[in-house]
Short mmCIF file of C-alpha atoms in Angstrom, two decimals:
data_model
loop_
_atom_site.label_atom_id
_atom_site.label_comp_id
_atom_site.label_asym_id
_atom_site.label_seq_id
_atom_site.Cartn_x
_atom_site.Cartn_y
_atom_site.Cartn_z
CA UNK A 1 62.12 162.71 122.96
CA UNK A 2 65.85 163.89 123.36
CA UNK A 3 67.02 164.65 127.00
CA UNK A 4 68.07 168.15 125.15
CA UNK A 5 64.37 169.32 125.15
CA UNK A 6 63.40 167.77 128.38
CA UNK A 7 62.81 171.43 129.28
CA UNK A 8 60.28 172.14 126.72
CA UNK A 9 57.95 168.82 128.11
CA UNK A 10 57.42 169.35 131.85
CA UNK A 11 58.45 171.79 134.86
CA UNK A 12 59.09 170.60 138.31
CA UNK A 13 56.56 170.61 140.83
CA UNK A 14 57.23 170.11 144.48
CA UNK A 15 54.56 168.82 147.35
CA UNK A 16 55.39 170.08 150.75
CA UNK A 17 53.13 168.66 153.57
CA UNK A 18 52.58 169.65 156.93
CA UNK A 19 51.51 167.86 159.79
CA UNK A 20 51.19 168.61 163.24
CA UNK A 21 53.13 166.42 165.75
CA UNK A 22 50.74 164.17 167.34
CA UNK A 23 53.23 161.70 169.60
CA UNK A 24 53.56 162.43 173.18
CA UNK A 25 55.69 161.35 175.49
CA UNK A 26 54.37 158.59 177.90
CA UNK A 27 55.90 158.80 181.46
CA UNK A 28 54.54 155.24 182.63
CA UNK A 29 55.14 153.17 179.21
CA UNK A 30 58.87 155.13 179.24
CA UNK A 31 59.16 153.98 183.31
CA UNK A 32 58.56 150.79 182.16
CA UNK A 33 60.80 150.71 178.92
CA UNK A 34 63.63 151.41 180.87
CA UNK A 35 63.60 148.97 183.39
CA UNK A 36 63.06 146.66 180.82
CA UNK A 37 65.71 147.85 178.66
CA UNK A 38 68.06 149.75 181.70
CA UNK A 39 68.44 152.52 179.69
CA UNK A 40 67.78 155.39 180.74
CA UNK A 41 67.75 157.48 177.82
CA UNK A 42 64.98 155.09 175.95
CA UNK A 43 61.61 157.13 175.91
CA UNK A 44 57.99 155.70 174.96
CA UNK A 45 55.39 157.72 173.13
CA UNK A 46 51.62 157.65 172.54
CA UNK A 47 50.07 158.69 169.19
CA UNK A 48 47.53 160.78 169.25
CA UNK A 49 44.17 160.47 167.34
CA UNK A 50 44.80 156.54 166.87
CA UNK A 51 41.42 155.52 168.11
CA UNK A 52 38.52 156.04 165.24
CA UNK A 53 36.64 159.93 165.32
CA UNK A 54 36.17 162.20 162.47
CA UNK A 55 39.51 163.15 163.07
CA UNK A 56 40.54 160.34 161.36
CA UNK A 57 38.84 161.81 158.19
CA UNK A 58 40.63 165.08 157.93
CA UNK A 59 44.22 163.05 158.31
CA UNK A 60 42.77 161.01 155.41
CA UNK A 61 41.79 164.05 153.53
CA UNK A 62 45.52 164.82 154.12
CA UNK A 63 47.39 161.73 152.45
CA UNK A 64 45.01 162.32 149.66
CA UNK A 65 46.55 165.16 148.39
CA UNK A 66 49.94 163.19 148.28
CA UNK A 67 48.64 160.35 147.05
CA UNK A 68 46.94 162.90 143.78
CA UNK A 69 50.29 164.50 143.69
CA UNK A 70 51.76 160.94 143.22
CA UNK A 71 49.63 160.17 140.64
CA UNK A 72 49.22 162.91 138.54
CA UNK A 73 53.31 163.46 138.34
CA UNK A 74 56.47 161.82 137.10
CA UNK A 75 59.52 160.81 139.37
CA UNK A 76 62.48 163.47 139.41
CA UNK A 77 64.33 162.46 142.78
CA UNK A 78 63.38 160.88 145.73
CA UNK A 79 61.44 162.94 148.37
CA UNK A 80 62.02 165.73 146.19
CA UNK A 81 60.22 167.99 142.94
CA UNK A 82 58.24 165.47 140.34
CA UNK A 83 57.72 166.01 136.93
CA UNK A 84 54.81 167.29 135.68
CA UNK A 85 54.15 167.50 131.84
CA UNK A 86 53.07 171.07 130.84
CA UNK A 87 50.22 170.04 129.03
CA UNK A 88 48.85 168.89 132.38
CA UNK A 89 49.21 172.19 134.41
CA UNK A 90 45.85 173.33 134.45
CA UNK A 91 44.37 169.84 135.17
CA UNK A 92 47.06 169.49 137.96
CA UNK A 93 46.60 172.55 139.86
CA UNK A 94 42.81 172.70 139.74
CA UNK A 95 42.87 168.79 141.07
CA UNK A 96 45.21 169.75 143.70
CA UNK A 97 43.57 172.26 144.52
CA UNK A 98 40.44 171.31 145.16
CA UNK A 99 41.92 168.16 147.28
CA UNK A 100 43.61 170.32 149.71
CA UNK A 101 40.03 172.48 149.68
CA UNK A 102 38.29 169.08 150.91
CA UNK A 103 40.84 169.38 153.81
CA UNK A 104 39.59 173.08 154.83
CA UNK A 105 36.09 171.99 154.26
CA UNK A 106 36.66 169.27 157.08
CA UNK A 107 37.33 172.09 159.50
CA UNK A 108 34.72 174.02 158.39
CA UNK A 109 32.44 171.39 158.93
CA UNK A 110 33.85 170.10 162.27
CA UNK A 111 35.37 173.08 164.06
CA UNK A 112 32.97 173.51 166.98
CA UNK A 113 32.79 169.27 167.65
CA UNK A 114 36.80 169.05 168.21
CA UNK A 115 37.14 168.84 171.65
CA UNK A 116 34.60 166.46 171.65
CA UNK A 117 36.77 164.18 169.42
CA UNK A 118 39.67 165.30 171.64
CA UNK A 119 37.50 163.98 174.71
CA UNK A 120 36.60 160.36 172.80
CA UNK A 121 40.23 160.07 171.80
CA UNK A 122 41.60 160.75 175.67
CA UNK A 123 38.33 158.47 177.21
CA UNK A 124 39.32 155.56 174.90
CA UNK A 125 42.89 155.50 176.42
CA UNK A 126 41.55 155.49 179.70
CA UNK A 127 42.75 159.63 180.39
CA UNK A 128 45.68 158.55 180.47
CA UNK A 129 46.19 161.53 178.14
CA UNK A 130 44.91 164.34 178.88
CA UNK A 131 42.86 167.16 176.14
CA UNK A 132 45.71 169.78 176.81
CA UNK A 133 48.10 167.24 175.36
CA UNK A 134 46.39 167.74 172.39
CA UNK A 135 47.11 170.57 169.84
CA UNK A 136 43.77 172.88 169.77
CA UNK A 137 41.52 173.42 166.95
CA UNK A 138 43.74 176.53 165.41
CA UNK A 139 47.31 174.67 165.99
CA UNK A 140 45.69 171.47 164.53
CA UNK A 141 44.44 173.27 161.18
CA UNK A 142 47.67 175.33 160.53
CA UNK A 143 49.74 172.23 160.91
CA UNK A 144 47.70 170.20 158.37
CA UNK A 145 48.61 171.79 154.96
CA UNK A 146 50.45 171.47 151.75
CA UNK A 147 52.47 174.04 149.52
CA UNK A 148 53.51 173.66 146.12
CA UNK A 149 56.32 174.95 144.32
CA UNK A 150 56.95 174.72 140.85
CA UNK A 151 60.27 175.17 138.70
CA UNK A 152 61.61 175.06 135.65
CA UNK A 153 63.79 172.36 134.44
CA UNK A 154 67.19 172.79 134.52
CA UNK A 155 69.08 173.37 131.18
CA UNK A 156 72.71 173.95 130.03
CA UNK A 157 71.89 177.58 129.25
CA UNK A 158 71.09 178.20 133.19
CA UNK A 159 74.88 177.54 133.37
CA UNK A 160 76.78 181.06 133.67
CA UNK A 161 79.80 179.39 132.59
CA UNK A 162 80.90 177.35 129.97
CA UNK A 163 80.91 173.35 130.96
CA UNK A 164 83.73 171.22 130.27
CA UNK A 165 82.98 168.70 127.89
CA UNK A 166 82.68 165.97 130.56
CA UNK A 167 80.58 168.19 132.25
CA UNK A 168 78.18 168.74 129.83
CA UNK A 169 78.32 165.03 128.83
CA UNK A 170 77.40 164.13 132.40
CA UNK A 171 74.33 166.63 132.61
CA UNK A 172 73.19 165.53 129.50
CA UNK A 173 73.53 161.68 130.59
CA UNK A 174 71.56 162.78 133.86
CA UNK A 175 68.94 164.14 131.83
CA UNK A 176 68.33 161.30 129.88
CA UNK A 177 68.18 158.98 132.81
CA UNK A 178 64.85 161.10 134.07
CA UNK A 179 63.30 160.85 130.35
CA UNK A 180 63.74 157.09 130.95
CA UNK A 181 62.99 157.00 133.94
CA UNK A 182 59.56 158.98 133.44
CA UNK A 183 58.71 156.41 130.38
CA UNK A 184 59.41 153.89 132.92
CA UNK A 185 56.55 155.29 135.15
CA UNK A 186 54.43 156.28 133.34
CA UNK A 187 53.76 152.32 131.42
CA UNK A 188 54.15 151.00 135.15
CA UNK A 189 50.41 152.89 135.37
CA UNK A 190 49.27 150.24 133.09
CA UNK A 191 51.14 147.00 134.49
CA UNK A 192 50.23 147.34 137.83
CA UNK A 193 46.55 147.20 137.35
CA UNK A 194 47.41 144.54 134.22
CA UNK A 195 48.99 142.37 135.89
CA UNK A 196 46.60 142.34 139.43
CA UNK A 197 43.98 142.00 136.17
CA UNK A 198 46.02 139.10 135.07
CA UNK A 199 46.43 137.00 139.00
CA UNK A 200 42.88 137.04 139.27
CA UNK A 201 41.47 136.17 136.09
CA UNK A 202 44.31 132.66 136.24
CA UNK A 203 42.57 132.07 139.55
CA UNK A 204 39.02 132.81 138.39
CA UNK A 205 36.88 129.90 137.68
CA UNK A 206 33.33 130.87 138.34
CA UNK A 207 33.24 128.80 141.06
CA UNK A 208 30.47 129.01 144.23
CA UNK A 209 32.22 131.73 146.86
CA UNK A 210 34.44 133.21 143.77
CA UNK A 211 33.92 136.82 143.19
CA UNK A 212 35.18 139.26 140.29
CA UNK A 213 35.08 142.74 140.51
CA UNK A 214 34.52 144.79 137.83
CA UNK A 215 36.75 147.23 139.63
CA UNK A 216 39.90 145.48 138.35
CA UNK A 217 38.70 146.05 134.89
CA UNK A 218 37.94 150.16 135.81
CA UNK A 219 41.70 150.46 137.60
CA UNK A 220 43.48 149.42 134.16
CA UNK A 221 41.56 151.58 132.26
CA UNK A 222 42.72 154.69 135.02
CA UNK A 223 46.11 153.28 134.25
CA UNK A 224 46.18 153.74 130.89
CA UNK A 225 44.48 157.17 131.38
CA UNK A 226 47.19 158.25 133.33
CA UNK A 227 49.51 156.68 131.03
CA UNK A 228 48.15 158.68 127.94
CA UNK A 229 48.27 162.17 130.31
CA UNK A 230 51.61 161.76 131.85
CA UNK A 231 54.25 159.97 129.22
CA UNK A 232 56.44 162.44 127.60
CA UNK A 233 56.25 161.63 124.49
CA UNK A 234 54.52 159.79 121.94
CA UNK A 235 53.41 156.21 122.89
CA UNK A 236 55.07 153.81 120.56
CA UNK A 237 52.78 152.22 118.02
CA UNK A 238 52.87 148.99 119.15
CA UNK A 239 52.03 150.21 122.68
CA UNK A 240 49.50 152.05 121.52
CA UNK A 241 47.68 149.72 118.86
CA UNK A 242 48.02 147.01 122.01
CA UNK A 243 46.41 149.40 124.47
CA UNK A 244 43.74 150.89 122.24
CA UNK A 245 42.64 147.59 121.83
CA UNK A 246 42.61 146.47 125.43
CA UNK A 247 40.55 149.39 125.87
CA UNK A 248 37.73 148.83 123.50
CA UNK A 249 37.52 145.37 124.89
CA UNK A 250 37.23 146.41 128.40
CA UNK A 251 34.70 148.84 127.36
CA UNK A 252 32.47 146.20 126.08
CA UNK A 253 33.01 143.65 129.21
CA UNK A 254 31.93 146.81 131.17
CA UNK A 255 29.06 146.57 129.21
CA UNK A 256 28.17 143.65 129.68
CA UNK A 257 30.29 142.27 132.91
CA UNK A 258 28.18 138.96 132.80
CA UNK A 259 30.34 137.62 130.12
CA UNK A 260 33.51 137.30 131.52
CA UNK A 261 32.01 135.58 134.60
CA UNK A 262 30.02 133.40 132.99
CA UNK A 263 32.19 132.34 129.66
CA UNK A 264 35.51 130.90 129.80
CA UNK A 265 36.37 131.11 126.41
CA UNK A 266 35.98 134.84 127.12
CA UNK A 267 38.02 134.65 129.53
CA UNK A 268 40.31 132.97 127.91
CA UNK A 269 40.60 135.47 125.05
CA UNK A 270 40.93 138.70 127.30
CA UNK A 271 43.74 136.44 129.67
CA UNK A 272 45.60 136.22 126.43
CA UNK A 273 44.70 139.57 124.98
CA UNK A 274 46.09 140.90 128.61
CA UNK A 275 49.23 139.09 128.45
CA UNK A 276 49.57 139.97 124.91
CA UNK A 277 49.93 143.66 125.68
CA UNK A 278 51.97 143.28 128.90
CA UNK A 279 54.85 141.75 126.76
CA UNK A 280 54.86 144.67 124.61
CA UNK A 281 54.80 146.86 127.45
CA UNK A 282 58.00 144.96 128.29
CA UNK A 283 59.69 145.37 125.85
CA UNK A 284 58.72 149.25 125.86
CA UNK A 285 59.96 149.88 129.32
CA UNK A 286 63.41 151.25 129.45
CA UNK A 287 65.53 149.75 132.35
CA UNK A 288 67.55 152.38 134.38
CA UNK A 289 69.30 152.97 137.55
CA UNK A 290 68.08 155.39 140.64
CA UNK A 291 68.57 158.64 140.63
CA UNK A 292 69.32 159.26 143.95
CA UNK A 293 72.97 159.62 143.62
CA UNK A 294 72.95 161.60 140.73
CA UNK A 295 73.85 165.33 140.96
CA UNK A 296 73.76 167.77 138.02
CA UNK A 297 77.39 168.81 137.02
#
């Protein structure tokens, strides 16, 4: 794929959260911080909701919808929009969707018991806060929610003007720093869970006290999942005669998970089979700068 038809792949999608402030000042720890420190102007603060109650379950229920955003997108700037290819709108809004409706649920489900957790939160630090401290049920629940904003991607024919030929030169370079940049990301969902794949199966021996979870198999094949739903264009053949074959194997040793604990040659094969396909993911994986500095023309 060209950077000129970046447009015609993926919009931009961007994740705002919200989060209600849960540090409070603490006049004796600040007392003390400042005749430690003799400065007057230092401050110390308590966090709120740090000891465990159900609370702890909606804040959860929070990061998850980042952490879906995260996966289910492509870097476009830092703390900023995220690519997301168009073929994955429908999947991506009805996933995010439903995450942030696990959040509501929580209230729904917990509303009435909240100043009890309020009341377990204050008693484990001794009252030294106190429940109207707190943010009540209705400030809590506004404060913990997400919007999303999507956009398209910028183009030279947004430009009401005609660009200088440096100009255009420089958008064009821009855009073909994201394309890379995406490609980049998306393989990395297939060498992360490779290569923690890889560490354990050089330390595995079948030895008394080892263990090997057949989760490390079920992350890779996620990875390349996400891998086959986010990369912007078509996966090279190489890659994808490599990875199509790393799948079918870890089908079968999901199968049939006994084998590769109890047979090294087994082992052996799919440790060389592994690091078979993470060369060619190498060598697939463009190398390019941040984008942080980079501003469109």
């Amino acid at each position: 794929m060209t950077m000129s038809n970046l447009h015609e792949k993926a919009v931009l999608v961007k994740l705002t959260s919200h989060k209600p402030t849960l540090l409070r000042r603490s006049d004796d720890k600040t007392a003390q911080l400042q005749q430690v420190t003799d400065d007057k102007g230092a401050a110390a603060y308590v966090k709120l909701f740090s000891f465990k109650t159900p609370v702890q379950e909606a804040l959860a229920r929070h990061r998850d919808v980042i952490r879906l955003h995260q996966r289910l997108t492509l870097p476009y700037e830092d703390r900023g929009p995220r690519l997301l290819p168009n073929a994955r709108y429908l999947d991506y809004t009805t996933q995010m969707r439903a995450a942030m409706d696990r959040v509501a649920e929580w209230f729904d489900q917990h509303r009435a018991h909240y100043p009890t957790y309020v009341g377990a939160d204050c008693a484990s630090r001794g009252w030294k806060v106190q429940p109207d401290e707190y943010p009540t049920i209705e400030q809590f629940e506004a404060a913990l929610s997400h919007d999303l904003e999507f956009t398209p991607m910028p183009q030279l024919t947004h430009f009401l003007f005609d660009l200088s030929p440096a100009d255009r030169a420089s958008f064009e370079q821009r855009q073909q720093l994201v394309v890379e940049r995406a490609i980049e990301d998306a393989l990395r969902r297939v060498c992360k869970p490779l290569d923690a794949l890889l560490d354990k199966l050089q330390t595995y021996a079948a030895q008394p006290g080892q263990r090997f979870k057949d989760t490390l198999l079920v992350n890779l094949t996620k990875g390349i999942s996400d891998m086959d739903a986010l990369l912007l264009q078509d996966v090279p053949p190489s890659v994808r005669a490599s990875v199509d074959g790393l799948s079918a194997t870890i089908h079968a040793l999901l199968v049939d998970p006994a084998a590769l604990r109890e047979s090294a040659e087994i082992r052996a094969a799919f440790t060389n089979q592994l690091a078979s396909t993470r060369r060619i993911l190498t060598a697939a994986t463009p190398t390019t700068p941040t984008l942080d500095t980079l501003v469109l023309a």
